Tab-separated table of C-alpha atoms in Angstrom:
chain	number	residue	atom	x	y	z
A	1	MET	CA	33.136	226.680	-6.320
A	2	LYS	CA	35.421	226.971	-3.280
A	3	VAL	CA	39.207	226.688	-3.297
A	4	ALA	CA	38.971	223.578	-1.078
A	5	ASP	CA	36.877	221.848	-3.755
A	6	VAL	CA	39.980	221.251	-5.885
A	7	PHE	CA	40.964	218.514	-3.396
A	8	HIS	CA	37.676	216.620	-3.913
A	9	VAL	CA	39.137	214.555	-6.736
A	10	LYS	CA	36.281	212.060	-6.664
A	11	ASN	CA	33.966	214.714	-8.074
A	12	PRO	CA	33.872	214.173	-11.850
A	13	GLU	CA	34.335	217.849	-12.709
A	14	VAL	CA	37.296	218.230	-10.338
A	15	ARG	CA	38.887	215.064	-11.739
A	16	ALA	CA	38.408	216.449	-15.260
A	17	LEU	CA	40.019	219.735	-14.166
A	18	HIS	CA	43.087	217.921	-12.824
A	19	LEU	CA	43.400	215.675	-15.875
A	20	THR	CA	43.211	218.703	-18.136
A	21	TRP	CA	45.689	220.995	-16.361
A	22	ILE	CA	48.168	218.112	-16.230
A	23	ALA	CA	47.832	217.754	-20.007
A	24	PHE	CA	48.376	221.506	-20.386
A	25	PHE	CA	51.332	221.362	-17.965
A	26	ILE	CA	53.012	218.613	-20.021
A	27	THR	CA	52.533	220.409	-23.335
A	28	PHE	CA	54.089	223.625	-21.950
A	29	TYR	CA	56.897	221.548	-20.415
A	30	VAL	CA	57.689	220.195	-23.884
A	31	TRP	CA	57.139	223.553	-25.594
A	32	PHE	CA	59.781	225.256	-23.450
A	33	ASN	CA	62.235	222.358	-23.217
A	34	MET	CA	64.966	223.992	-25.329
A	35	ALA	CA	65.929	227.154	-23.381
A	36	PRO	CA	67.162	225.431	-20.175
A	37	LEU	CA	69.300	223.061	-22.274
A	38	ALA	CA	70.717	225.707	-24.610
A	39	SER	CA	74.211	225.737	-23.073
A	40	SER	CA	74.365	221.921	-23.182
A	41	MET	CA	73.380	222.002	-26.849
A	42	LEU	CA	76.148	224.488	-27.688
A	43	LYS	CA	78.761	222.325	-25.939
A	44	SER	CA	77.508	219.123	-27.550
A	45	VAL	CA	77.021	220.250	-31.177
A	46	ASP	CA	80.071	222.052	-32.571
A	47	TRP	CA	78.309	223.511	-35.627
A	48	LEU	CA	75.545	225.116	-33.539
A	49	THR	CA	75.896	228.815	-32.577
A	50	ALA	CA	74.154	231.164	-30.133
A	51	ASP	CA	72.556	232.929	-33.129
A	52	ASP	CA	71.113	229.579	-34.238
A	53	LEU	CA	69.459	229.196	-30.834
A	54	ARG	CA	68.015	232.719	-31.082
A	55	LEU	CA	66.524	231.703	-34.427
A	56	PHE	CA	65.048	228.558	-32.843
A	57	ALA	CA	63.531	230.743	-30.103
A	58	ILE	CA	61.720	232.769	-32.764
A	59	CYS	CA	60.567	229.607	-34.526
A	60	ASN	CA	59.340	228.320	-31.167
A	61	VAL	CA	56.485	230.860	-31.195
A	62	ALA	CA	56.038	231.301	-34.958
A	63	LEU	CA	53.182	228.893	-35.670
A	64	THR	CA	51.468	229.167	-32.296
A	65	ILE	CA	49.282	232.014	-33.568
A	66	PRO	CA	47.760	230.259	-36.624
A	67	ALA	CA	47.702	226.968	-34.700
A	68	ARG	CA	45.491	228.485	-31.993
A	69	ILE	CA	43.050	229.678	-34.651
A	70	ILE	CA	42.959	226.327	-36.461
A	71	VAL	CA	42.718	224.321	-33.238
A	72	GLY	CA	39.935	226.639	-32.068
A	73	MET	CA	37.958	225.686	-35.183
A	74	ALA	CA	38.739	221.983	-34.684
A	75	LEU	CA	37.479	222.175	-31.102
A	76	ASP	CA	34.030	223.284	-32.135
A	77	ARG	CA	33.900	220.456	-34.684
A	78	PHE	CA	35.533	217.481	-32.923
A	79	GLY	CA	35.457	218.361	-29.216
A	80	PRO	CA	38.391	218.970	-26.825
A	81	ARG	CA	39.057	215.319	-25.849
A	82	ARG	CA	39.966	214.218	-29.359
A	83	VAL	CA	41.817	217.418	-30.210
A	84	PHE	CA	43.924	217.404	-27.026
A	85	SER	CA	44.841	213.724	-27.371
A	86	VAL	CA	45.745	213.993	-31.049
A	87	LEU	CA	47.702	217.201	-30.454
A	88	MET	CA	49.835	215.604	-27.722
A	89	VAL	CA	50.587	212.483	-29.756
A	90	LEU	CA	51.322	214.348	-33.002
A	91	MET	CA	53.516	217.000	-31.397
A	92	SER	CA	55.685	214.330	-29.799
A	93	ILE	CA	57.000	213.594	-33.322
A	94	PRO	CA	58.674	216.995	-33.974
A	95	ALA	CA	59.877	216.979	-30.355
A	96	LEU	CA	61.645	213.647	-30.974
A	97	VAL	CA	63.014	214.879	-34.314
A	98	PHE	CA	64.437	217.936	-32.544
A	99	ALA	CA	65.930	215.752	-29.811
A	100	PHE	CA	67.878	213.602	-32.262
A	101	GLY	CA	68.282	216.052	-35.166
A	102	ASN	CA	71.771	216.221	-36.660
A	103	THR	CA	71.357	218.988	-39.228
A	104	MET	CA	70.365	222.628	-39.057
A	105	THR	CA	67.344	221.932	-41.251
A	106	GLN	CA	66.083	219.127	-39.000
A	107	LEU	CA	66.358	221.261	-35.875
A	108	LEU	CA	64.819	224.359	-37.462
A	109	VAL	CA	61.852	222.636	-39.123
A	110	SER	CA	61.066	220.450	-36.107
A	111	ARG	CA	61.143	223.461	-33.743
A	112	LEU	CA	58.922	225.387	-36.169
A	113	VAL	CA	56.342	222.585	-36.291
A	114	LEU	CA	56.568	222.051	-32.529
A	115	SER	CA	55.526	225.669	-31.949
A	116	SER	CA	51.984	224.552	-32.800
A	117	ILE	CA	51.826	222.879	-29.411
A	118	GLY	CA	51.151	226.299	-27.877
A	119	ALA	CA	47.580	225.811	-29.084
A	120	SER	CA	47.058	223.392	-26.194
A	121	PHE	CA	46.007	226.334	-24.030
A	122	VAL	CA	42.742	226.931	-25.885
A	123	VAL	CA	41.916	223.199	-25.886
A	124	GLY	CA	41.921	223.022	-22.092
A	125	ILE	CA	39.969	226.257	-21.838
A	126	HIS	CA	37.223	224.663	-23.928
A	127	MET	CA	37.298	221.376	-22.004
A	128	THR	CA	37.087	223.183	-18.643
A	129	ALA	CA	34.149	225.246	-19.874
A	130	MET	CA	32.315	222.028	-20.749
A	131	TRP	CA	32.674	220.652	-17.210
A	132	PHE	CA	31.960	223.744	-15.092
A	133	LYS	CA	28.875	225.907	-14.836
A	134	PRO	CA	29.024	229.630	-15.658
A	135	ARG	CA	29.053	230.670	-11.985
A	136	ASP	CA	32.246	228.627	-11.324
A	137	ILE	CA	34.031	229.017	-14.634
A	138	GLY	CA	36.319	231.891	-13.627
A	139	PHE	CA	38.162	230.014	-10.874
A	140	ALA	CA	38.212	226.738	-12.830
A	141	GLU	CA	39.765	228.394	-15.889
A	142	GLY	CA	42.237	230.331	-13.754
A	143	PHE	CA	43.304	227.204	-11.848
A	144	TYR	CA	43.751	225.301	-15.105
A	145	ALA	CA	45.790	228.035	-16.765
A	146	GLY	CA	47.862	228.895	-13.694
A	147	TRP	CA	49.155	225.388	-13.094
A	148	GLY	CA	49.429	224.653	-16.794
A	149	ASN	CA	51.629	227.670	-17.425
A	150	PHE	CA	53.843	226.471	-14.582
A	151	GLY	CA	54.980	223.718	-16.963
A	152	SER	CA	57.448	226.130	-18.586
A	153	ALA	CA	58.989	226.953	-15.186
A	154	ALA	CA	59.111	223.255	-14.286
A	155	ALA	CA	61.024	222.561	-17.494
A	156	ALA	CA	63.592	225.220	-16.602
A	157	ILE	CA	64.009	223.767	-13.107
A	158	THR	CA	64.167	220.037	-13.870
A	159	LEU	CA	65.499	219.472	-17.402
A	160	PRO	CA	69.138	220.466	-16.753
A	161	THR	CA	69.220	218.068	-13.786
A	162	ILE	CA	67.661	215.259	-15.828
A	163	ALA	CA	70.114	215.836	-18.686
A	164	LEU	CA	73.190	215.985	-16.458
A	165	HIS	CA	72.467	213.458	-13.722
A	166	MET	CA	69.944	210.992	-15.138
A	167	TYR	CA	71.536	210.573	-18.578
A	168	GLY	CA	74.798	212.541	-18.579
A	169	GLY	CA	77.281	212.754	-21.438
A	170	GLU	CA	77.189	214.906	-24.544
A	171	ASP	CA	73.793	213.572	-25.569
A	172	GLY	CA	72.140	214.004	-22.179
A	173	TRP	CA	70.119	216.981	-23.458
A	174	ARG	CA	68.808	214.865	-26.345
A	175	TRP	CA	67.513	212.135	-24.062
A	176	ALA	CA	65.985	214.675	-21.646
A	177	ILE	CA	63.982	216.250	-24.497
A	178	ALA	CA	63.058	212.830	-25.893
A	179	GLN	CA	61.841	211.702	-22.484
A	180	SER	CA	59.496	214.692	-22.209
A	181	ALA	CA	58.143	213.941	-25.703
A	182	ILE	CA	57.473	210.279	-24.894
A	183	VAL	CA	55.693	211.205	-21.646
A	184	MET	CA	53.502	213.640	-23.593
A	185	ALA	CA	52.563	211.041	-26.204
A	186	ALA	CA	51.724	208.473	-23.503
A	187	TYR	CA	49.571	210.984	-21.626
A	188	GLY	CA	47.818	211.882	-24.890
A	189	VAL	CA	46.744	208.256	-25.301
A	190	TYR	CA	45.678	208.083	-21.633
A	191	TYR	CA	43.709	211.348	-21.918
A	192	TRP	CA	41.659	209.920	-24.798
A	193	PHE	CA	40.302	207.152	-22.565
A	194	ALA	CA	40.291	208.983	-19.197
A	195	ILE	CA	37.905	211.849	-19.910
A	196	THR	CA	34.778	212.800	-21.831
A	197	ASP	CA	33.701	216.079	-23.404
A	198	GLY	CA	31.779	217.273	-20.372
A	199	PRO	CA	29.657	215.163	-17.978
A	200	VAL	CA	28.011	212.066	-19.440
A	201	GLY	CA	24.913	213.104	-21.361
A	202	THR	CA	26.251	216.585	-22.099
A	203	VAL	CA	25.359	217.900	-25.519
A	204	HIS	CA	28.410	219.202	-27.357
A	205	ARG	CA	26.979	222.291	-28.979
A	206	LYS	CA	28.906	223.264	-32.088
A	207	PRO	CA	28.462	225.573	-35.069
A	208	ARG	CA	27.301	224.281	-38.454
A	209	LYS	CA	30.576	225.438	-40.007
A	210	ALA	CA	33.823	225.737	-38.103
A	211	VAL	CA	36.003	227.311	-40.803
A	212	ALA	CA	35.197	230.838	-39.618
A	213	LEU	CA	33.519	232.538	-36.665
A	214	GLU	CA	29.804	233.248	-37.031
A	215	VAL	CA	28.697	236.830	-36.339
A	216	SER	CA	25.357	238.529	-35.766
A	217	SER	CA	25.372	241.548	-38.097
A	218	TRP	CA	27.016	242.975	-41.222
A	219	GLY	CA	28.927	245.438	-39.060
A	220	ASP	CA	30.268	242.608	-36.903
A	221	MET	CA	31.433	240.790	-40.060
A	222	ILE	CA	33.529	243.822	-41.054
A	223	LYS	CA	34.956	243.989	-37.511
A	224	LEU	CA	35.781	240.264	-37.595
A	225	ILE	CA	37.717	240.744	-40.858
A	226	LEU	CA	39.638	243.692	-39.390
A	227	TRP	CA	40.530	241.692	-36.242
A	228	THR	CA	41.509	238.632	-38.306
A	229	ILE	CA	44.113	240.364	-40.493
A	230	PRO	CA	46.677	241.017	-37.670
A	231	LEU	CA	46.458	237.397	-36.486
A	232	VAL	CA	48.318	236.088	-39.534
A	233	GLY	CA	49.771	239.410	-40.650
A	234	VAL	CA	51.947	239.571	-37.521
A	235	LEU	CA	53.946	236.624	-38.898
A	236	GLY	CA	55.394	239.175	-41.309
A	237	ILE	CA	57.288	240.672	-38.344
A	238	LEU	CA	58.832	237.275	-37.624
A	239	VAL	CA	59.863	236.886	-41.273
A	240	TRP	CA	61.407	240.359	-41.186
A	241	ARG	CA	63.410	239.504	-38.044
A	242	ILE	CA	64.644	236.199	-39.453
A	243	GLU	CA	65.677	237.943	-42.693
A	244	ASN	CA	67.528	240.628	-40.710
A	245	MET	CA	69.373	237.922	-38.766
A	246	GLY	CA	70.703	236.607	-42.066
A	247	TYR	CA	68.899	233.256	-42.064
A	248	LEU	CA	66.556	234.107	-44.921
A	249	SER	CA	67.319	235.615	-48.310
A	250	ALA	CA	65.346	238.493	-49.788
A	251	THR	CA	63.740	236.063	-52.230
A	252	GLY	CA	62.817	233.667	-49.452
A	253	ALA	CA	61.325	236.519	-47.416
A	254	ALA	CA	59.299	237.685	-50.421
A	255	ILE	CA	57.878	234.162	-50.814
A	256	CYS	CA	56.979	234.087	-47.103
A	257	TYR	CA	55.244	237.468	-47.336
A	258	ALA	CA	53.275	236.232	-50.360
A	259	VAL	CA	52.187	233.124	-48.439
A	260	ILE	CA	51.077	235.265	-45.485
A	261	VAL	CA	49.012	237.511	-47.770
A	262	ALA	CA	47.462	234.426	-49.409
A	263	ILE	CA	46.484	232.975	-46.004
A	264	VAL	CA	44.922	236.274	-44.918
A	265	CYS	CA	42.911	236.411	-48.158
A	266	TYR	CA	41.804	232.795	-47.664
A	267	GLN	CA	40.587	233.532	-44.139
A	268	ILE	CA	38.649	236.570	-45.312
A	269	ILE	CA	36.996	234.454	-48.017
A	270	GLN	CA	36.012	231.857	-45.398
A	271	ILE	CA	34.497	234.570	-43.189
A	272	LEU	CA	32.430	235.789	-46.137
A	273	ARG	CA	31.377	232.248	-47.151
A	274	VAL	CA	30.169	231.395	-43.638
A	275	ASN	CA	28.482	234.637	-42.712
A	276	ILE	CA	26.916	236.112	-45.867
A	277	PRO	CA	24.305	233.292	-46.196
A	278	LEU	CA	23.540	233.481	-42.440
A	279	LEU	CA	23.142	237.255	-42.444
A	280	LYS	CA	20.967	237.212	-45.596
A	281	GLN	CA	18.749	234.622	-43.928
A	282	GLY	CA	18.666	236.685	-40.724
A	283	VAL	CA	20.046	235.843	-37.286
A	284	PRO	CA	17.344	235.216	-34.636
A	285	GLU	CA	17.413	237.710	-31.771
A	286	ASP	CA	18.084	235.014	-29.157
A	287	ASP	CA	21.129	233.801	-31.149
A	288	LYS	CA	22.871	237.161	-31.462
A	289	TYR	CA	25.959	237.959	-29.432
A	290	PRO	CA	28.095	241.117	-29.102
A	291	PHE	CA	31.257	240.741	-31.226
A	292	ASN	CA	32.507	243.920	-29.575
A	293	SER	CA	33.002	241.867	-26.399
A	294	VAL	CA	35.188	239.418	-28.350
A	295	ALA	CA	37.219	242.337	-29.701
A	296	ALA	CA	37.629	243.802	-26.213
A	297	LEU	CA	38.861	240.463	-24.832
A	298	ASN	CA	41.261	240.102	-27.785
A	299	SER	CA	42.757	243.421	-26.677
A	300	THR	CA	42.976	242.388	-23.005
A	301	TYR	CA	44.857	239.194	-23.818
A	302	PHE	CA	47.139	241.135	-26.192
A	303	ALA	CA	47.897	243.548	-23.347
A	304	ASN	CA	48.224	241.080	-20.445
A	305	PHE	CA	49.550	237.759	-21.815
A	306	GLY	CA	51.535	239.523	-24.549
A	307	ALA	CA	53.136	241.789	-21.947
A	308	GLU	CA	53.850	238.826	-19.662
A	309	LEU	CA	55.796	236.916	-22.323
A	310	ALA	CA	57.732	240.038	-23.277
A	311	VAL	CA	58.519	241.126	-19.699
A	312	VAL	CA	59.656	237.657	-18.644
A	313	SER	CA	62.169	237.793	-21.517
A	314	MET	CA	63.739	241.122	-20.462
A	315	LEU	CA	63.233	241.345	-16.693
A	316	PRO	CA	66.369	239.413	-15.553
A	317	MET	CA	68.644	241.689	-17.578
A	318	PHE	CA	66.741	244.777	-16.330
A	319	PHE	CA	67.384	243.870	-12.669
A	320	GLU	CA	70.964	242.797	-13.360
A	321	GLU	CA	71.913	246.058	-15.103
A	322	THR	CA	69.872	248.491	-12.979
A	323	TRP	CA	70.956	247.236	-9.529
A	324	SER	CA	74.287	245.620	-10.557
A	325	LEU	CA	73.146	242.208	-9.391
A	326	SER	CA	74.653	238.869	-10.284
A	327	ALA	CA	72.939	236.955	-13.063
A	328	THR	CA	71.749	234.349	-10.558
A	329	ALA	CA	70.244	236.910	-8.146
A	330	ALA	CA	68.605	238.848	-10.979
A	331	GLY	CA	67.158	235.627	-12.382
A	332	LEU	CA	65.672	234.632	-9.042
A	333	ILE	CA	64.093	238.053	-8.506
A	334	ALA	CA	62.736	238.147	-12.046
A	335	ALA	CA	61.295	234.655	-11.546
A	336	SER	CA	58.920	236.157	-8.972
A	337	PHE	CA	56.985	237.604	-11.927
A	338	ALA	CA	56.231	234.107	-13.239
A	339	PHE	CA	55.742	232.352	-9.903
A	340	VAL	CA	52.944	234.741	-8.925
A	341	ASN	CA	51.030	233.045	-11.739
A	342	LEU	CA	50.277	230.027	-9.544
A	343	VAL	CA	48.159	232.151	-7.198
A	344	ALA	CA	47.234	235.274	-9.144
A	345	ARG	CA	45.654	233.593	-12.150
A	346	PRO	CA	43.212	231.381	-10.206
A	347	MET	CA	42.597	234.391	-7.964
A	348	GLY	CA	41.620	236.467	-11.012
A	349	GLY	CA	39.055	233.850	-11.999
A	350	LEU	CA	37.807	233.484	-8.413
A	351	VAL	CA	37.326	237.241	-8.023
A	352	SER	CA	35.506	237.236	-11.349
A	353	ASP	CA	33.152	234.536	-9.989
A	354	ARG	CA	32.536	236.183	-6.608
A	355	MET	CA	32.174	239.871	-7.471
A	356	GLY	CA	28.965	239.358	-9.434
A	357	ASN	CA	30.206	241.660	-12.204
A	358	ARG	CA	32.812	240.175	-14.566
A	359	ARG	CA	33.080	243.387	-16.602
A	360	PHE	CA	34.007	245.451	-13.528
A	361	VAL	CA	36.655	242.889	-12.507
A	362	MET	CA	38.147	242.965	-16.019
A	363	LEU	CA	38.284	246.757	-15.998
A	364	SER	CA	39.898	246.819	-12.551
A	365	TYR	CA	42.619	244.377	-13.526
A	366	MET	CA	43.474	246.191	-16.778
A	367	PHE	CA	43.678	249.529	-14.965
A	368	GLY	CA	45.926	247.899	-12.356
A	369	ILE	CA	48.249	246.636	-15.107
A	370	SER	CA	48.640	250.110	-16.611
A	371	VAL	CA	49.431	251.579	-13.174
A	372	GLY	CA	51.863	248.754	-12.351
A	373	PHE	CA	53.894	249.033	-15.561
A	374	ALA	CA	53.941	252.845	-15.272
A	375	LEU	CA	55.453	252.444	-11.774
A	376	MET	CA	58.020	249.968	-13.156
A	377	ALA	CA	58.976	252.574	-15.764
A	378	LEU	CA	59.852	254.971	-12.934
A	379	MET	CA	62.166	252.488	-11.173
A	380	ASN	CA	65.914	253.145	-11.262
A	381	SER	CA	69.036	252.301	-9.259
A	382	SER	CA	68.192	254.917	-6.578
A	383	TRP	CA	65.113	252.909	-5.586
A	384	PRO	CA	65.487	250.367	-2.753
A	385	LEU	CA	65.583	246.921	-4.324
A	386	ILE	CA	62.883	245.595	-2.011
A	387	ILE	CA	60.462	248.301	-3.228
A	388	ALA	CA	61.258	247.423	-6.849
A	389	VAL	CA	60.579	243.733	-6.177
A	390	GLY	CA	57.309	244.644	-4.420
A	391	ILE	CA	56.123	246.695	-7.403
A	392	THR	CA	57.113	243.882	-9.775
A	393	VAL	CA	55.039	241.371	-7.804
A	394	PHE	CA	52.158	243.877	-7.586
A	395	THR	CA	52.195	244.312	-11.380
A	396	SER	CA	52.469	240.593	-11.994
A	397	PHE	CA	49.470	240.000	-9.723
A	398	PHE	CA	47.318	242.225	-11.954
A	399	VAL	CA	48.761	240.815	-15.208
A	400	GLN	CA	48.091	237.189	-14.296
A	401	GLY	CA	44.756	238.005	-12.667
A	402	ALA	CA	43.637	239.799	-15.826
A	403	GLU	CA	44.460	236.676	-17.835
A	404	GLY	CA	42.243	234.629	-15.526
A	405	ALA	CA	39.464	237.218	-15.709
A	406	THR	CA	39.617	237.238	-19.537
A	407	PHE	CA	38.878	233.530	-19.750
A	408	GLY	CA	36.308	233.846	-16.974
A	409	ILE	CA	34.158	235.758	-19.477
A	410	ILE	CA	34.814	234.008	-22.801
A	411	PRO	CA	32.776	230.791	-22.255
A	412	SER	CA	29.666	232.856	-21.481
A	413	ILE	CA	29.753	234.964	-24.657
A	414	LYS	CA	28.525	232.282	-27.060
A	415	ARG	CA	28.556	228.661	-25.888
A	416	ARG	CA	28.788	226.884	-29.244
A	417	LEU	CA	31.566	229.235	-30.416
A	418	THR	CA	33.732	228.953	-27.284
A	419	GLY	CA	36.533	227.137	-29.104
A	420	GLN	CA	36.884	229.734	-31.853
A	421	ILE	CA	36.569	232.711	-29.504
A	422	SER	CA	39.135	231.181	-27.123
A	423	GLY	CA	41.447	230.480	-30.053
A	424	MET	CA	41.192	234.051	-31.314
A	425	ALA	CA	41.804	235.643	-27.911
A	426	GLY	CA	44.619	233.190	-27.157
A	427	ALA	CA	46.254	233.965	-30.507
A	428	TYR	CA	46.083	237.682	-29.737
A	429	GLY	CA	48.177	236.974	-26.625
A	430	ASN	CA	50.957	235.718	-28.898
A	431	VAL	CA	50.437	238.624	-31.288
A	432	GLY	CA	51.022	240.922	-28.319
A	433	ALA	CA	54.210	239.064	-27.412
A	434	VAL	CA	55.599	239.343	-30.951
A	435	VAL	CA	54.736	243.061	-31.185
A	436	TYR	CA	56.073	243.940	-27.723
A	437	LEU	CA	59.294	241.927	-28.125
A	438	THR	CA	59.934	243.572	-31.475
A	439	ILE	CA	59.352	247.042	-29.998
A	440	PHE	CA	61.746	246.202	-27.154
A	441	THR	CA	64.611	245.857	-29.645
A	442	PHE	CA	64.278	249.587	-30.454
A	443	VAL	CA	63.667	251.229	-27.046
A	444	THR	CA	65.108	251.419	-23.533
A	445	SER	CA	63.632	249.451	-20.635
A	446	THR	CA	61.986	252.589	-19.244
A	447	GLN	CA	60.357	253.397	-22.585
A	448	PHE	CA	59.308	249.770	-22.933
A	449	PHE	CA	57.471	249.768	-19.591
A	450	TYR	CA	55.669	252.992	-20.548
A	451	ILE	CA	54.634	251.427	-23.881
A	452	ILE	CA	53.127	248.286	-22.351
A	453	ALA	CA	51.455	250.446	-19.669
A	454	GLY	CA	49.935	252.437	-22.528
A	455	GLY	CA	48.840	249.224	-24.234
A	456	ALA	CA	47.011	248.106	-21.086
A	457	PHE	CA	45.349	251.507	-20.762
A	458	ILE	CA	44.134	251.403	-24.379
A	459	SER	CA	42.690	247.947	-23.705
A	460	TRP	CA	40.981	249.372	-20.596
A	461	LEU	CA	39.386	252.069	-22.778
A	462	LEU	CA	38.231	249.464	-25.317
A	463	CYS	CA	36.677	247.410	-22.523
A	464	MET	CA	34.909	250.531	-21.214
A	465	MET	CA	33.355	251.067	-24.654
A	466	TRP	CA	32.815	247.534	-25.927
A	467	LEU	CA	32.797	244.884	-23.218
A	468	LYS	CA	29.328	243.829	-22.066
A	469	GLU	CA	28.463	241.756	-19.035
A	470	PRO	CA	27.574	238.260	-20.377
A	471	GLU	CA	23.887	237.461	-19.829
A	472	SER	CA	24.517	233.965	-18.436
A	473	GLY	CA	27.757	234.829	-16.664
A	474	PHE	CA	26.558	233.598	-13.256
A	475	ALA	CA	23.759	231.235	-14.243
A	476	ASP	CA	23.504	227.539	-13.489
A	477	GLU	CA	23.574	226.747	-17.214
A	478	TYR	CA	24.845	228.423	-20.362
A	479	GLN	CA	22.299	230.225	-22.522
A	480	VAL	CA	20.777	228.037	-25.251
A	481	SER	CA	19.352	229.726	-28.352
A	482	SER	CA	16.787	228.542	-30.881
A	483	VAL	CA	19.645	227.944	-33.361
A	484	ASP	CA	21.469	225.770	-30.805
A	485	LEU	CA	18.346	223.631	-30.442
A	486	GLN	CA	17.889	223.480	-34.227
A	487	ILE	CA	21.503	222.304	-34.736
A	488	GLU	CA	21.045	219.745	-31.960
A	489	GLU	CA	17.896	218.385	-33.618
A	490	GLU	CA	19.627	218.185	-37.024
A	491	GLU	CA	22.532	216.292	-35.463
A	492	ARG	CA	20.129	213.879	-33.757
A	493	ARG	CA	18.390	213.173	-37.072
A	494	ARG	CA	21.723	212.705	-38.841
A	495	GLN	CA	22.895	210.181	-36.269
A	496	ALA	CA	19.554	208.357	-36.414
A	497	ALA	CA	19.776	208.175	-40.221
A	498	ALA	CA	23.332	206.869	-40.017
A	499	THR	CA	22.340	204.014	-37.702
A	500	THR	CA	19.373	202.852	-39.804
């Protein structure tokens, strides 16, 4: 696929790509619609404090992690068209409740539920993989994610203007948020009718059971359990922070910890229920896949997307304090880190497509991230500002490119499990953000940059040891195993029986 092909909107796959990144763009626009209106909210609601908004910011990412896992399972069962449409319509409800909420409880609960909308990322990844062949998937996924992520920046740019000039008054922020929610719900309905799960006639390959990821060996099952525990366990850090901020009592925190432990135990039980019968029966050789590759890509998304979310949160203050800049100038310079996303992420996927070796591209990007953040750790006020900005853009280029390269590999690991693998890797990006942001509260900016550089280097080592080049990474079609064909035949018989 060439870059110019994205303008050929009459091609069904290109049209599907545009429809899907627009859906992703809208969901991220709604997800991040609070921060740019925070000052308006404080002026409008006299009982709301800055600490309340910090709590809402934590809630805004709280359920994204489990939501990405659950949505990943739903994708393999129902397909991305239904899941994306339902997600957009359902999430418009908490967005509207937040817009017109008049109590602390209404705002807190609605923002908590709305955080599930962050799962939209993995839905589009799955839909894009169904429309594009393995040889083109890197650029397609990168283009989708790059423009979709821009939705958060678009919200920051446009929402204050909409609130002030289109609606105005004390409740302008409410109507601006409500408008974004209504647009999302309307697009969710449109998306249902405007697209199919892949080209007409495509077989939606899915696992027999979607409650847990299938693996190929007993050793892989143990590894899956070990990689599953942090996904929900990291919510304990959020509970700890909320308790420390004084919004949760010790008893309430204890209940939350107990719920988290119960969910982890439930997930482990599901893993055992799905995989023990399969492993006892024996997994055919042509159906096996390397779980180590999944683990390696979990680590890359932890180290690149997790670092991106954390750095974007602290970079404006870093520039402002280090070079004594105004808040406006520091914000504009720091924004360069996010704007690079529009080019760097599709570029990461495109390089992954063209180099003929997706593993080498992944390794190169992760090494570049570790070098970039190490250089940022060395920056201080004696450095020329232009050099500091150049290094920041250089680092961002590798961070965003690595994100594109990660999802250039995932669809080729195991076709019928793409939803669950995408959900797991995507969730690890949020785990990284929670871990890095928590660490940042205890260290200086210099120490923080060294830590995330170290995280990227550890991921590079894991990729060196575990990541394998996918067998069908550049083929015309995804690899189909004997189990895929067996499931397809069973589904055909089931549908035939249902119609007679």
